[in-house]
mmCIF file with all atom_site columns, C-alpha atoms and ligand atoms in Angstrom:
data_model
loop_
_atom_site.group_PDB
_atom_site.id
_atom_site.type_symbol
_atom_site.label_atom_id
_atom_site.label_alt_id
_atom_site.label_comp_id
_atom_site.label_asym_id
_atom_site.label_entity_id
_atom_site.label_seq_id
_atom_site.pdbx_PDB_ins_code
_atom_site.Cartn_x
_atom_site.Cartn_y
_atom_site.Cartn_z
_atom_site.occupancy
_atom_site.B_iso_or_equiv
_atom_site.pdbx_formal_charge
_atom_site.auth_seq_id
_atom_site.auth_comp_id
_atom_site.auth_asym_id
_atom_site.auth_atom_id
_atom_site.pdbx_PDB_model_num
ATOM   1   C CA  . MET A 1 1   ? 6.707   22.128  -5.918  1.00 0.00 ? 1   MET A CA  1
ATOM   2   C CA  . LYS A 1 2   ? 3.252   22.614  -4.449  1.00 0.00 ? 2   LYS A CA  1
ATOM   3   C CA  . LEU A 1 3   ? 1.208   19.789  -2.970  1.00 0.00 ? 3   LEU A CA  1
ATOM   4   C CA  . ILE A 1 4   ? -2.557  20.400  -3.039  1.00 0.00 ? 4   ILE A CA  1
ATOM   5   C CA  . GLY A 1 5   ? -4.213  18.423  -0.352  1.00 0.00 ? 5   GLY A CA  1
ATOM   6   C CA  . SER A 1 6   ? -6.048  18.296  2.917   1.00 0.00 ? 6   SER A CA  1
ATOM   7   C CA  . LEU A 1 7   ? -4.887  17.527  6.475   1.00 0.00 ? 7   LEU A CA  1
ATOM   8   C CA  . ALA A 1 8   ? -7.381  14.685  6.803   1.00 0.00 ? 8   ALA A CA  1
ATOM   9   C CA  . SER A 1 9   ? -6.597  12.689  3.571   1.00 0.00 ? 9   SER A CA  1
ATOM   10  C CA  . PRO A 1 10  ? -4.596  9.529   3.995   1.00 0.00 ? 10  PRO A CA  1
ATOM   11  C CA  . TYR A 1 11  ? -3.411  9.693   0.407   1.00 0.00 ? 11  TYR A CA  1
ATOM   12  C CA  . VAL A 1 12  ? -2.167  13.172  0.877   1.00 0.00 ? 12  VAL A CA  1
ATOM   13  C CA  . ARG A 1 13  ? -0.512  12.016  4.014   1.00 0.00 ? 13  ARG A CA  1
ATOM   14  C CA  . LYS A 1 14  ? 1.325   9.303   2.253   1.00 0.00 ? 14  LYS A CA  1
ATOM   15  C CA  . VAL A 1 15  ? 2.840   11.999  -0.069  1.00 0.00 ? 15  VAL A CA  1
ATOM   16  C CA  . ARG A 1 16  ? 3.601   14.230  2.830   1.00 0.00 ? 16  ARG A CA  1
ATOM   17  C CA  . VAL A 1 17  ? 5.492   11.407  4.646   1.00 0.00 ? 17  VAL A CA  1
ATOM   18  C CA  . VAL A 1 18  ? 7.430   10.622  1.480   1.00 0.00 ? 18  VAL A CA  1
ATOM   19  C CA  . MET A 1 19  ? 8.377   14.294  1.038   1.00 0.00 ? 19  MET A CA  1
ATOM   20  C CA  . ALA A 1 20  ? 9.564   14.480  4.650   1.00 0.00 ? 20  ALA A CA  1
ATOM   21  C CA  . GLU A 1 21  ? 11.519  11.239  4.575   1.00 0.00 ? 21  GLU A CA  1
ATOM   22  C CA  . LYS A 1 22  ? 13.196  12.287  1.407   1.00 0.00 ? 22  LYS A CA  1
ATOM   23  C CA  . LYS A 1 23  ? 13.878  15.856  2.762   1.00 0.00 ? 23  LYS A CA  1
ATOM   24  C CA  . LEU A 1 24  ? 12.211  17.454  -0.217  1.00 0.00 ? 24  LEU A CA  1
ATOM   25  C CA  . ASP A 1 25  ? 11.034  21.116  -0.144  1.00 0.00 ? 25  ASP A CA  1
ATOM   26  C CA  . TYR A 1 26  ? 7.443   21.891  -1.085  1.00 0.00 ? 26  TYR A CA  1
ATOM   27  C CA  . ALA A 1 27  ? 4.534   24.031  -0.180  1.00 0.00 ? 27  ALA A CA  1
ATOM   28  C CA  . LEU A 1 28  ? 1.257   22.473  1.099   1.00 0.00 ? 28  LEU A CA  1
ATOM   29  C CA  . VAL A 1 29  ? -1.698  24.162  -0.419  1.00 0.00 ? 29  VAL A CA  1
ATOM   30  C CA  . LEU A 1 30  ? -4.888  23.253  1.476   1.00 0.00 ? 30  LEU A CA  1
ATOM   31  C CA  . GLU A 1 31  ? -7.987  22.640  -0.635  1.00 0.00 ? 31  GLU A CA  1
ATOM   32  C CA  . ASN A 1 32  ? -11.400 21.430  0.376   1.00 0.00 ? 32  ASN A CA  1
ATOM   33  C CA  . VAL A 1 33  ? -12.440 19.263  -2.489  1.00 0.00 ? 33  VAL A CA  1
ATOM   34  C CA  . TRP A 1 34  ? -15.972 18.949  -1.166  1.00 0.00 ? 34  TRP A CA  1
ATOM   35  C CA  . ALA A 1 35  ? -16.570 22.742  -1.027  1.00 0.00 ? 35  ALA A CA  1
ATOM   36  C CA  . ALA A 1 36  ? -18.876 24.146  -3.702  1.00 0.00 ? 36  ALA A CA  1
ATOM   37  C CA  . ASP A 1 37  ? -16.151 26.554  -4.802  1.00 0.00 ? 37  ASP A CA  1
ATOM   38  C CA  . THR A 1 38  ? -13.285 24.189  -4.956  1.00 0.00 ? 38  THR A CA  1
ATOM   39  C CA  . VAL A 1 39  ? -10.799 24.807  -7.829  1.00 0.00 ? 39  VAL A CA  1
ATOM   40  C CA  . ILE A 1 40  ? -9.108  21.386  -7.677  1.00 0.00 ? 40  ILE A CA  1
ATOM   41  C CA  . ALA A 1 41  ? -10.462 20.495  -11.196 1.00 0.00 ? 41  ALA A CA  1
ATOM   42  C CA  . GLN A 1 42  ? -8.222  23.136  -12.643 1.00 0.00 ? 42  GLN A CA  1
ATOM   43  C CA  . SER A 1 43  ? -5.223  21.006  -11.520 1.00 0.00 ? 43  SER A CA  1
ATOM   44  C CA  . ASN A 1 44  ? -6.709  17.496  -11.486 1.00 0.00 ? 44  ASN A CA  1
ATOM   45  C CA  . PRO A 1 45  ? -9.636  16.767  -13.760 1.00 0.00 ? 45  PRO A CA  1
ATOM   46  C CA  . LEU A 1 46  ? -10.751 13.979  -11.461 1.00 0.00 ? 46  LEU A CA  1
ATOM   47  C CA  . GLY A 1 47  ? -11.255 16.498  -8.721  1.00 0.00 ? 47  GLY A CA  1
ATOM   48  C CA  . LYS A 1 48  ? -9.143  14.662  -6.136  1.00 0.00 ? 48  LYS A CA  1
ATOM   49  C CA  . VAL A 1 49  ? -6.217  15.286  -3.810  1.00 0.00 ? 49  VAL A CA  1
ATOM   50  C CA  . PRO A 1 50  ? -3.366  14.847  -3.604  1.00 0.00 ? 50  PRO A CA  1
ATOM   51  C CA  . CYS A 1 51  ? -2.274  16.730  -6.669  1.00 0.00 ? 51  CYS A CA  1
ATOM   52  C CA  . LEU A 1 52  ? 1.417   17.780  -7.160  1.00 0.00 ? 52  LEU A CA  1
ATOM   53  C CA  . LEU A 1 53  ? 1.958   21.022  -9.115  1.00 0.00 ? 53  LEU A CA  1
ATOM   54  C CA  . MET A 1 54  ? 5.329   21.055  -10.725 1.00 0.00 ? 54  MET A CA  1
ATOM   55  C CA  . GLU A 1 55  ? 7.651   23.964  -11.385 1.00 0.00 ? 55  GLU A CA  1
ATOM   56  C CA  . ASP A 1 56  ? 6.716   23.947  -15.129 1.00 0.00 ? 56  ASP A CA  1
ATOM   57  C CA  . GLY A 1 57  ? 2.987   24.330  -14.255 1.00 0.00 ? 57  GLY A CA  1
ATOM   58  C CA  . SER A 1 58  ? 2.081   20.662  -15.023 1.00 0.00 ? 58  SER A CA  1
ATOM   59  C CA  . ALA A 1 59  ? 0.344   18.467  -12.462 1.00 0.00 ? 59  ALA A CA  1
ATOM   60  C CA  . LEU A 1 60  ? 0.866   14.882  -11.151 1.00 0.00 ? 60  LEU A CA  1
ATOM   61  C CA  . TYR A 1 61  ? -1.823  12.802  -9.538  1.00 0.00 ? 61  TYR A CA  1
ATOM   62  C CA  . ASP A 1 62  ? -2.607  10.369  -7.911  1.00 0.00 ? 62  ASP A CA  1
ATOM   63  C CA  . SER A 1 63  ? -0.657  9.487   -4.634  1.00 0.00 ? 63  SER A CA  1
ATOM   64  C CA  . ARG A 1 64  ? 0.859   6.312   -6.053  1.00 0.00 ? 64  ARG A CA  1
ATOM   65  C CA  . VAL A 1 65  ? 2.195   8.168   -9.081  1.00 0.00 ? 65  VAL A CA  1
ATOM   66  C CA  . ILE A 1 66  ? 3.456   11.110  -6.955  1.00 0.00 ? 66  ILE A CA  1
ATOM   67  C CA  . ALA A 1 67  ? 5.203   8.883   -4.427  1.00 0.00 ? 67  ALA A CA  1
ATOM   68  C CA  . GLU A 1 68  ? 6.908   6.869   -7.119  1.00 0.00 ? 68  GLU A CA  1
ATOM   69  C CA  . TYR A 1 69  ? 8.063   10.145  -8.821  1.00 0.00 ? 69  TYR A CA  1
ATOM   70  C CA  . LEU A 1 70  ? 9.383   11.754  -5.625  1.00 0.00 ? 70  LEU A CA  1
ATOM   71  C CA  . ASP A 1 71  ? 11.405  8.671   -4.908  1.00 0.00 ? 71  ASP A CA  1
ATOM   72  C CA  . THR A 1 72  ? 13.267  9.182   -8.117  1.00 0.00 ? 72  THR A CA  1
ATOM   73  C CA  . LEU A 1 73  ? 14.274  12.824  -7.165  1.00 0.00 ? 73  LEU A CA  1
ATOM   74  C CA  . THR A 1 74  ? 16.926  12.025  -4.581  1.00 0.00 ? 74  THR A CA  1
ATOM   75  C CA  . PRO A 1 75  ? 18.771  9.012   -3.269  1.00 0.00 ? 75  PRO A CA  1
ATOM   76  C CA  . VAL A 1 76  ? 17.909  10.033  0.244   1.00 0.00 ? 76  VAL A CA  1
ATOM   77  C CA  . CYS A 1 77  ? 15.843  7.361   1.973   1.00 0.00 ? 77  CYS A CA  1
ATOM   78  C CA  . LYS A 1 78  ? 15.053  5.239   -1.106  1.00 0.00 ? 78  LYS A CA  1
ATOM   79  C CA  . LEU A 1 79  ? 11.597  3.731   -0.646  1.00 0.00 ? 79  LEU A CA  1
ATOM   80  C CA  . LEU A 1 80  ? 11.353  1.640   -3.789  1.00 0.00 ? 80  LEU A CA  1
ATOM   81  C CA  . PRO A 1 81  ? 13.889  -0.572  -5.659  1.00 0.00 ? 81  PRO A CA  1
ATOM   82  C CA  . PRO A 1 82  ? 14.293  0.448   -9.363  1.00 0.00 ? 82  PRO A CA  1
ATOM   83  C CA  . ASN A 1 83  ? 12.607  -2.628  -10.805 1.00 0.00 ? 83  ASN A CA  1
ATOM   84  C CA  . GLY A 1 84  ? 11.978  -6.344  -10.319 1.00 0.00 ? 84  GLY A CA  1
ATOM   85  C CA  . ARG A 1 85  ? 9.871   -8.490  -8.056  1.00 0.00 ? 85  ARG A CA  1
ATOM   86  C CA  . ASP A 1 86  ? 10.757  -6.509  -4.881  1.00 0.00 ? 86  ASP A CA  1
ATOM   87  C CA  . ARG A 1 87  ? 9.382   -3.366  -6.411  1.00 0.00 ? 87  ARG A CA  1
ATOM   88  C CA  . ALA A 1 88  ? 6.209   -5.093  -7.526  1.00 0.00 ? 88  ALA A CA  1
ATOM   89  C CA  . ASP A 1 89  ? 5.749   -6.663  -4.074  1.00 0.00 ? 89  ASP A CA  1
ATOM   90  C CA  . ILE A 1 90  ? 6.012   -3.219  -2.459  1.00 0.00 ? 90  ILE A CA  1
ATOM   91  C CA  . LYS A 1 91  ? 3.525   -1.816  -4.903  1.00 0.00 ? 91  LYS A CA  1
ATOM   92  C CA  . VAL A 1 92  ? 1.114   -4.588  -3.989  1.00 0.00 ? 92  VAL A CA  1
ATOM   93  C CA  . TRP A 1 93  ? 1.455   -3.608  -0.397  1.00 0.00 ? 93  TRP A CA  1
ATOM   94  C CA  . GLU A 1 94  ? 0.565   -0.080  -1.422  1.00 0.00 ? 94  GLU A CA  1
ATOM   95  C CA  . ALA A 1 95  ? -2.452  -1.311  -3.591  1.00 0.00 ? 95  ALA A CA  1
ATOM   96  C CA  . LEU A 1 96  ? -3.675  -3.221  -0.481  1.00 0.00 ? 96  LEU A CA  1
ATOM   97  C CA  . ALA A 1 97  ? -3.356  -0.382  1.931   1.00 0.00 ? 97  ALA A CA  1
ATOM   98  C CA  . ASP A 1 98  ? -4.953  2.126   -0.558  1.00 0.00 ? 98  ASP A CA  1
ATOM   99  C CA  . GLY A 1 99  ? -7.653  -0.386  -1.424  1.00 0.00 ? 99  GLY A CA  1
ATOM   100 C CA  . ILE A 1 100 ? -8.699  -0.664  2.208   1.00 0.00 ? 100 ILE A CA  1
ATOM   101 C CA  . LEU A 1 101 ? -8.906  3.087   2.285   1.00 0.00 ? 101 LEU A CA  1
ATOM   102 C CA  . ASP A 1 102 ? -10.856 3.294   -0.966  1.00 0.00 ? 102 ASP A CA  1
ATOM   103 C CA  . ALA A 1 103 ? -13.440 0.912   0.516   1.00 0.00 ? 103 ALA A CA  1
ATOM   104 C CA  . ALA A 1 104 ? -13.588 2.598   3.903   1.00 0.00 ? 104 ALA A CA  1
ATOM   105 C CA  . ILE A 1 105 ? -13.973 6.002   2.238   1.00 0.00 ? 105 ILE A CA  1
ATOM   106 C CA  . LEU A 1 106 ? -16.900 4.703   0.198   1.00 0.00 ? 106 LEU A CA  1
ATOM   107 C CA  . VAL A 1 107 ? -18.507 3.578   3.428   1.00 0.00 ? 107 VAL A CA  1
ATOM   108 C CA  . ARG A 1 108 ? -17.898 6.938   4.946   1.00 0.00 ? 108 ARG A CA  1
ATOM   109 C CA  . LEU A 1 109 ? -19.366 8.850   1.887   1.00 0.00 ? 109 LEU A CA  1
ATOM   110 C CA  . GLU A 1 110 ? -22.356 6.535   1.848   1.00 0.00 ? 110 GLU A CA  1
ATOM   111 C CA  . THR A 1 111 ? -23.070 7.132   5.604   1.00 0.00 ? 111 THR A CA  1
ATOM   112 C CA  . THR A 1 112 ? -22.245 10.863  5.715   1.00 0.00 ? 112 THR A CA  1
ATOM   113 C CA  . LEU A 1 113 ? -23.508 12.181  2.274   1.00 0.00 ? 113 LEU A CA  1
ATOM   114 C CA  . ARG A 1 114 ? -26.703 10.060  2.055   1.00 0.00 ? 114 ARG A CA  1
ATOM   115 C CA  . ALA A 1 115 ? -29.798 10.273  4.202   1.00 0.00 ? 115 ALA A CA  1
ATOM   116 C CA  . PRO A 1 116 ? -30.275 6.999   6.248   1.00 0.00 ? 116 PRO A CA  1
ATOM   117 C CA  . GLU A 1 117 ? -33.200 5.840   4.039   1.00 0.00 ? 117 GLU A CA  1
ATOM   118 C CA  . GLN A 1 118 ? -31.039 6.186   0.931   1.00 0.00 ? 118 GLN A CA  1
ATOM   119 C CA  . GLN A 1 119 ? -28.151 4.181   2.274   1.00 0.00 ? 119 GLN A CA  1
ATOM   120 C CA  . SER A 1 120 ? -27.432 0.636   0.969   1.00 0.00 ? 120 SER A CA  1
ATOM   121 C CA  . SER A 1 121 ? -26.589 -1.801  3.751   1.00 0.00 ? 121 SER A CA  1
ATOM   122 C CA  . VAL A 1 122 ? -25.567 -4.330  1.062   1.00 0.00 ? 122 VAL A CA  1
ATOM   123 C CA  . TRP A 1 123 ? -23.055 -1.813  -0.343  1.00 0.00 ? 123 TRP A CA  1
ATOM   124 C CA  . ILE A 1 124 ? -21.765 -0.881  2.974   1.00 0.00 ? 124 ILE A CA  1
ATOM   125 C CA  . GLU A 1 125 ? -21.381 -4.559  3.941   1.00 0.00 ? 125 GLU A CA  1
ATOM   126 C CA  . ARG A 1 126 ? -19.492 -5.241  0.678   1.00 0.00 ? 126 ARG A CA  1
ATOM   127 C CA  . GLN A 1 127 ? -17.054 -2.413  1.371   1.00 0.00 ? 127 GLN A CA  1
ATOM   128 C CA  . MET A 1 128 ? -16.633 -3.382  4.962   1.00 0.00 ? 128 MET A CA  1
ATOM   129 C CA  . ASP A 1 129 ? -15.750 -6.942  3.947   1.00 0.00 ? 129 ASP A CA  1
ATOM   130 C CA  . LYS A 1 130 ? -12.920 -5.402  1.819   1.00 0.00 ? 130 LYS A CA  1
ATOM   131 C CA  . VAL A 1 131 ? -11.652 -3.485  4.885   1.00 0.00 ? 131 VAL A CA  1
ATOM   132 C CA  . HIS A 1 132 ? -11.708 -6.419  7.204   1.00 0.00 ? 132 HIS A CA  1
ATOM   133 C CA  . GLY A 1 133 ? -10.347 -8.824  4.565   1.00 0.00 ? 133 GLY A CA  1
ATOM   134 C CA  . GLY A 1 134 ? -7.583  -6.338  3.642   1.00 0.00 ? 134 GLY A CA  1
ATOM   135 C CA  . LEU A 1 135 ? -6.595  -5.877  7.281   1.00 0.00 ? 135 LEU A CA  1
ATOM   136 C CA  . ALA A 1 136 ? -6.355  -9.586  7.753   1.00 0.00 ? 136 ALA A CA  1
ATOM   137 C CA  . ALA A 1 137 ? -4.267  -9.962  4.530   1.00 0.00 ? 137 ALA A CA  1
ATOM   138 C CA  . MET A 1 138 ? -1.878  -7.170  5.602   1.00 0.00 ? 138 MET A CA  1
ATOM   139 C CA  . SER A 1 139 ? -1.503  -8.849  8.996   1.00 0.00 ? 139 SER A CA  1
ATOM   140 C CA  . ALA A 1 140 ? -0.834  -12.267 7.403   1.00 0.00 ? 140 ALA A CA  1
ATOM   141 C CA  . ARG A 1 141 ? 1.684   -10.736 4.999   1.00 0.00 ? 141 ARG A CA  1
ATOM   142 C CA  . LEU A 1 142 ? 3.506   -8.924  7.721   1.00 0.00 ? 142 LEU A CA  1
ATOM   143 C CA  . GLY A 1 143 ? 3.823   -11.845 10.085  1.00 0.00 ? 143 GLY A CA  1
ATOM   144 C CA  . GLU A 1 144 ? 6.626   -11.202 12.693  1.00 0.00 ? 144 GLU A CA  1
ATOM   145 C CA  . SER A 1 145 ? 8.658   -9.103  10.321  1.00 0.00 ? 145 SER A CA  1
ATOM   146 C CA  . PRO A 1 146 ? 9.945   -5.750  11.573  1.00 0.00 ? 146 PRO A CA  1
ATOM   147 C CA  . PHE A 1 147 ? 8.887   -3.976  8.307   1.00 0.00 ? 147 PHE A CA  1
ATOM   148 C CA  . CYS A 1 148 ? 6.437   -4.867  5.533   1.00 0.00 ? 148 CYS A CA  1
ATOM   149 C CA  . HIS A 1 149 ? 9.062   -5.734  2.952   1.00 0.00 ? 149 HIS A CA  1
ATOM   150 C CA  . ASP A 1 150 ? 12.472  -7.321  3.366   1.00 0.00 ? 150 ASP A CA  1
ATOM   151 C CA  . ASN A 1 151 ? 13.305  -6.028  6.866   1.00 0.00 ? 151 ASN A CA  1
ATOM   152 C CA  . HIS A 1 152 ? 13.656  -2.511  6.021   1.00 0.00 ? 152 HIS A CA  1
ATOM   153 C CA  . TYR A 1 153 ? 11.603  0.716   5.693   1.00 0.00 ? 153 TYR A CA  1
ATOM   154 C CA  . THR A 1 154 ? 9.923   1.147   2.308   1.00 0.00 ? 154 THR A CA  1
ATOM   155 C CA  . LEU A 1 155 ? 6.951   2.769   0.661   1.00 0.00 ? 155 LEU A CA  1
ATOM   156 C CA  . ALA A 1 156 ? 4.962   -0.298  1.757   1.00 0.00 ? 156 ALA A CA  1
ATOM   157 C CA  . ASP A 1 157 ? 5.345   0.802   5.458   1.00 0.00 ? 157 ASP A CA  1
ATOM   158 C CA  . VAL A 1 158 ? 4.428   4.384   4.602   1.00 0.00 ? 158 VAL A CA  1
ATOM   159 C CA  . ALA A 1 159 ? 1.205   3.213   2.894   1.00 0.00 ? 159 ALA A CA  1
ATOM   160 C CA  . VAL A 1 160 ? 0.183   0.700   5.583   1.00 0.00 ? 160 VAL A CA  1
ATOM   161 C CA  . ALA A 1 161 ? 0.734   3.239   8.357   1.00 0.00 ? 161 ALA A CA  1
ATOM   162 C CA  . CYS A 1 162 ? -1.264  5.983   6.524   1.00 0.00 ? 162 CYS A CA  1
ATOM   163 C CA  . CYS A 1 163 ? -4.096  3.406   6.170   1.00 0.00 ? 163 CYS A CA  1
ATOM   164 C CA  . LEU A 1 164 ? -4.090  2.364   9.724   1.00 0.00 ? 164 LEU A CA  1
ATOM   165 C CA  . GLY A 1 165 ? -3.769  6.069   10.964  1.00 0.00 ? 165 GLY A CA  1
ATOM   166 C CA  . TRP A 1 166 ? -6.815  7.103   8.967   1.00 0.00 ? 166 TRP A CA  1
ATOM   167 C CA  . LEU A 1 167 ? -8.867  4.105   10.191  1.00 0.00 ? 167 LEU A CA  1
ATOM   168 C CA  . ALA A 1 168 ? -8.030  5.055   13.687  1.00 0.00 ? 168 ALA A CA  1
ATOM   169 C CA  . PHE A 1 169 ? -9.083  8.592   12.931  1.00 0.00 ? 169 PHE A CA  1
ATOM   170 C CA  . ARG A 1 170 ? -12.373 7.998   11.058  1.00 0.00 ? 170 ARG A CA  1
ATOM   171 C CA  . PHE A 1 171 ? -13.424 4.449   12.074  1.00 0.00 ? 171 PHE A CA  1
ATOM   172 C CA  . PRO A 1 172 ? -12.262 4.043   15.745  1.00 0.00 ? 172 PRO A CA  1
ATOM   173 C CA  . ALA A 1 173 ? -14.887 1.294   16.166  1.00 0.00 ? 173 ALA A CA  1
ATOM   174 C CA  . ILE A 1 174 ? -12.778 -0.970  13.875  1.00 0.00 ? 174 ILE A CA  1
ATOM   175 C CA  . ASP A 1 175 ? -10.497 -2.611  16.417  1.00 0.00 ? 175 ASP A CA  1
ATOM   176 C CA  . TRP A 1 176 ? -7.652  -3.566  14.206  1.00 0.00 ? 176 TRP A CA  1
ATOM   177 C CA  . ARG A 1 177 ? -5.260  -3.266  17.229  1.00 0.00 ? 177 ARG A CA  1
ATOM   178 C CA  . SER A 1 178 ? -6.797  -6.223  19.027  1.00 0.00 ? 178 SER A CA  1
ATOM   179 C CA  . ALA A 1 179 ? -7.475  -8.238  15.917  1.00 0.00 ? 179 ALA A CA  1
ATOM   180 C CA  . HIS A 1 180 ? -3.926  -7.691  14.445  1.00 0.00 ? 180 HIS A CA  1
ATOM   181 C CA  . PRO A 1 181 ? -1.384  -6.875  17.195  1.00 0.00 ? 181 PRO A CA  1
ATOM   182 C CA  . ASN A 1 182 ? 1.421   -7.174  14.584  1.00 0.00 ? 182 ASN A CA  1
ATOM   183 C CA  . LEU A 1 183 ? -0.135  -4.265  12.591  1.00 0.00 ? 183 LEU A CA  1
ATOM   184 C CA  . ALA A 1 184 ? -0.380  -2.285  15.855  1.00 0.00 ? 184 ALA A CA  1
ATOM   185 C CA  . ARG A 1 185 ? 3.304   -2.981  16.658  1.00 0.00 ? 185 ARG A CA  1
ATOM   186 C CA  . LEU A 1 186 ? 4.437   -1.769  13.166  1.00 0.00 ? 186 LEU A CA  1
ATOM   187 C CA  . PHE A 1 187 ? 2.025   1.230   13.350  1.00 0.00 ? 187 PHE A CA  1
ATOM   188 C CA  . ASP A 1 188 ? 3.358   2.363   16.795  1.00 0.00 ? 188 ASP A CA  1
ATOM   189 C CA  . LYS A 1 189 ? 6.941   2.051   15.636  1.00 0.00 ? 189 LYS A CA  1
ATOM   190 C CA  . LEU A 1 190 ? 6.339   4.079   12.550  1.00 0.00 ? 190 LEU A CA  1
ATOM   191 C CA  . SER A 1 191 ? 4.284   6.712   14.390  1.00 0.00 ? 191 SER A CA  1
ATOM   192 C CA  . ASP A 1 192 ? 7.434   7.692   16.243  1.00 0.00 ? 192 ASP A CA  1
ATOM   193 C CA  . ARG A 1 193 ? 9.036   8.988   13.050  1.00 0.00 ? 193 ARG A CA  1
ATOM   194 C CA  . ALA A 1 194 ? 9.023   12.786  12.607  1.00 0.00 ? 194 ALA A CA  1
ATOM   195 C CA  . SER A 1 195 ? 7.342   12.293  9.149   1.00 0.00 ? 195 SER A CA  1
ATOM   196 C CA  . PHE A 1 196 ? 4.350   10.613  10.802  1.00 0.00 ? 196 PHE A CA  1
ATOM   197 C CA  . LYS A 1 197 ? 4.228   12.864  13.872  1.00 0.00 ? 197 LYS A CA  1
ATOM   198 C CA  . ASP A 1 198 ? 4.124   15.948  11.617  1.00 0.00 ? 198 ASP A CA  1
ATOM   199 C CA  . SER A 1 199 ? 1.228   14.631  9.484   1.00 0.00 ? 199 SER A CA  1
ATOM   200 C CA  . VAL A 1 200 ? -1.313  13.131  11.951  1.00 0.00 ? 200 VAL A CA  1
ATOM   201 C CA  . PRO A 1 201 ? -4.755  13.437  10.340  1.00 0.00 ? 201 PRO A CA  1
ATOM   202 C CA  . GLN A 1 202 ? -6.863  16.241  11.591  1.00 0.00 ? 202 GLN A CA  1
HETATM 203 C C1  . GSF B 2 .   ? -7.402  8.664   -4.349  1.00 0.00 ? 301 GSF B C1  1
HETATM 204 C C2  . GSF B 2 .   ? -7.465  10.144  -3.964  1.00 0.00 ? 301 GSF B C2  1
HETATM 205 C C3  . GSF B 2 .   ? -8.769  10.457  -3.204  1.00 0.00 ? 301 GSF B C3  1
HETATM 206 O O1  . GSF B 2 .   ? -9.755  9.712   -3.353  1.00 0.00 ? 301 GSF B O1  1
HETATM 207 C C4  . GSF B 2 .   ? -4.954  8.673   -4.744  1.00 0.00 ? 301 GSF B C4  1
HETATM 208 O O2  . GSF B 2 .   ? -4.434  9.871   -4.870  1.00 0.00 ? 301 GSF B O2  1
HETATM 209 O O3  . GSF B 2 .   ? -4.240  7.731   -4.284  1.00 0.00 ? 301 GSF B O3  1
HETATM 210 N N1  . GSF B 2 .   ? -6.341  6.944   -5.677  1.00 0.00 ? 301 GSF B N1  1
HETATM 211 C C5  . GSF B 2 .   ? -6.248  8.347   -5.323  1.00 0.00 ? 301 GSF B C5  1
HETATM 212 N N2  . GSF B 2 .   ? -8.824  11.613  -2.593  1.00 0.00 ? 301 GSF B N2  1
HETATM 213 C C6  . GSF B 2 .   ? -10.067 12.084  -2.023  1.00 0.00 ? 301 GSF B C6  1
HETATM 214 C C7  . GSF B 2 .   ? -9.666  12.807  -0.685  1.00 0.00 ? 301 GSF B C7  1
HETATM 215 S S1  . GSF B 2 .   ? -9.656  11.675  0.624   1.00 0.00 ? 301 GSF B S1  1
HETATM 216 O O4  . GSF B 2 .   ? -10.818 10.974  0.847   1.00 0.00 ? 301 GSF B O4  1
HETATM 217 O O5  . GSF B 2 .   ? -8.409  11.290  0.935   1.00 0.00 ? 301 GSF B O5  1
HETATM 218 C C8  . GSF B 2 .   ? -10.704 13.127  -2.830  1.00 0.00 ? 301 GSF B C8  1
HETATM 219 O O6  . GSF B 2 .   ? -10.065 14.062  -3.260  1.00 0.00 ? 301 GSF B O6  1
HETATM 220 N N3  . GSF B 2 .   ? -12.054 12.957  -3.128  1.00 0.00 ? 301 GSF B N3  1
HETATM 221 C C9  . GSF B 2 .   ? -12.787 13.849  -3.871  1.00 0.00 ? 301 GSF B C9  1
HETATM 222 C C10 . GSF B 2 .   ? -13.868 13.162  -4.737  1.00 0.00 ? 301 GSF B C10 1
HETATM 223 O O7  . GSF B 2 .   ? -14.515 13.868  -5.398  1.00 0.00 ? 301 GSF B O7  1
HETATM 224 O O8  . GSF B 2 .   ? -13.767 11.930  -4.877  1.00 0.00 ? 301 GSF B O8  1
#
């Protein structure tokens, strides 16, 4: 399998962490989707990474689909239960973490791609509310538990740590560590895993 991605993307990181945890072999193919000559649309018509190229030439996207698929490939480090409410709860964690990223990335694009006079402060504020509201929701949901779901490591933890790691990378001014020490505790614990150490955003 080939994973098309970038070293900065939190969604690509989620897939890389899942690959590492499940000890799956793959080749990482770096692609700058923002470059004028990007060929990403040949594999993903949405022009986004991550995109997983399969042995038969077909492609899988997006990160949630890829992560779910990879988890079925081997029983090593199961990250999702096969069905039921527990699975749905973990997927909600993932939707929450990815949703925070979606909002923060919209802010980043608004402030980096647009000239200051073209930027909408109303839009930026709307997205930032989602980021702060999402962080508060993750913190409340986590409480004092050692992991996001059911006292053990799941895809929820992978998604949350990738979200927090990217915020630390691109939005250092958002002080989620002080506001939500329980998220910081979880993040620091997960950051010690080889899968996270080997995929720090850059
Ligand atoms: C989001 C992928 C995405 O936005 C997923 O895979 O989970 N829901 C999707 N990827 C960004 C890179 S990044 O900001 O991580 C991307 O490829 N953007 C290119 C574009 O044209 O939006």
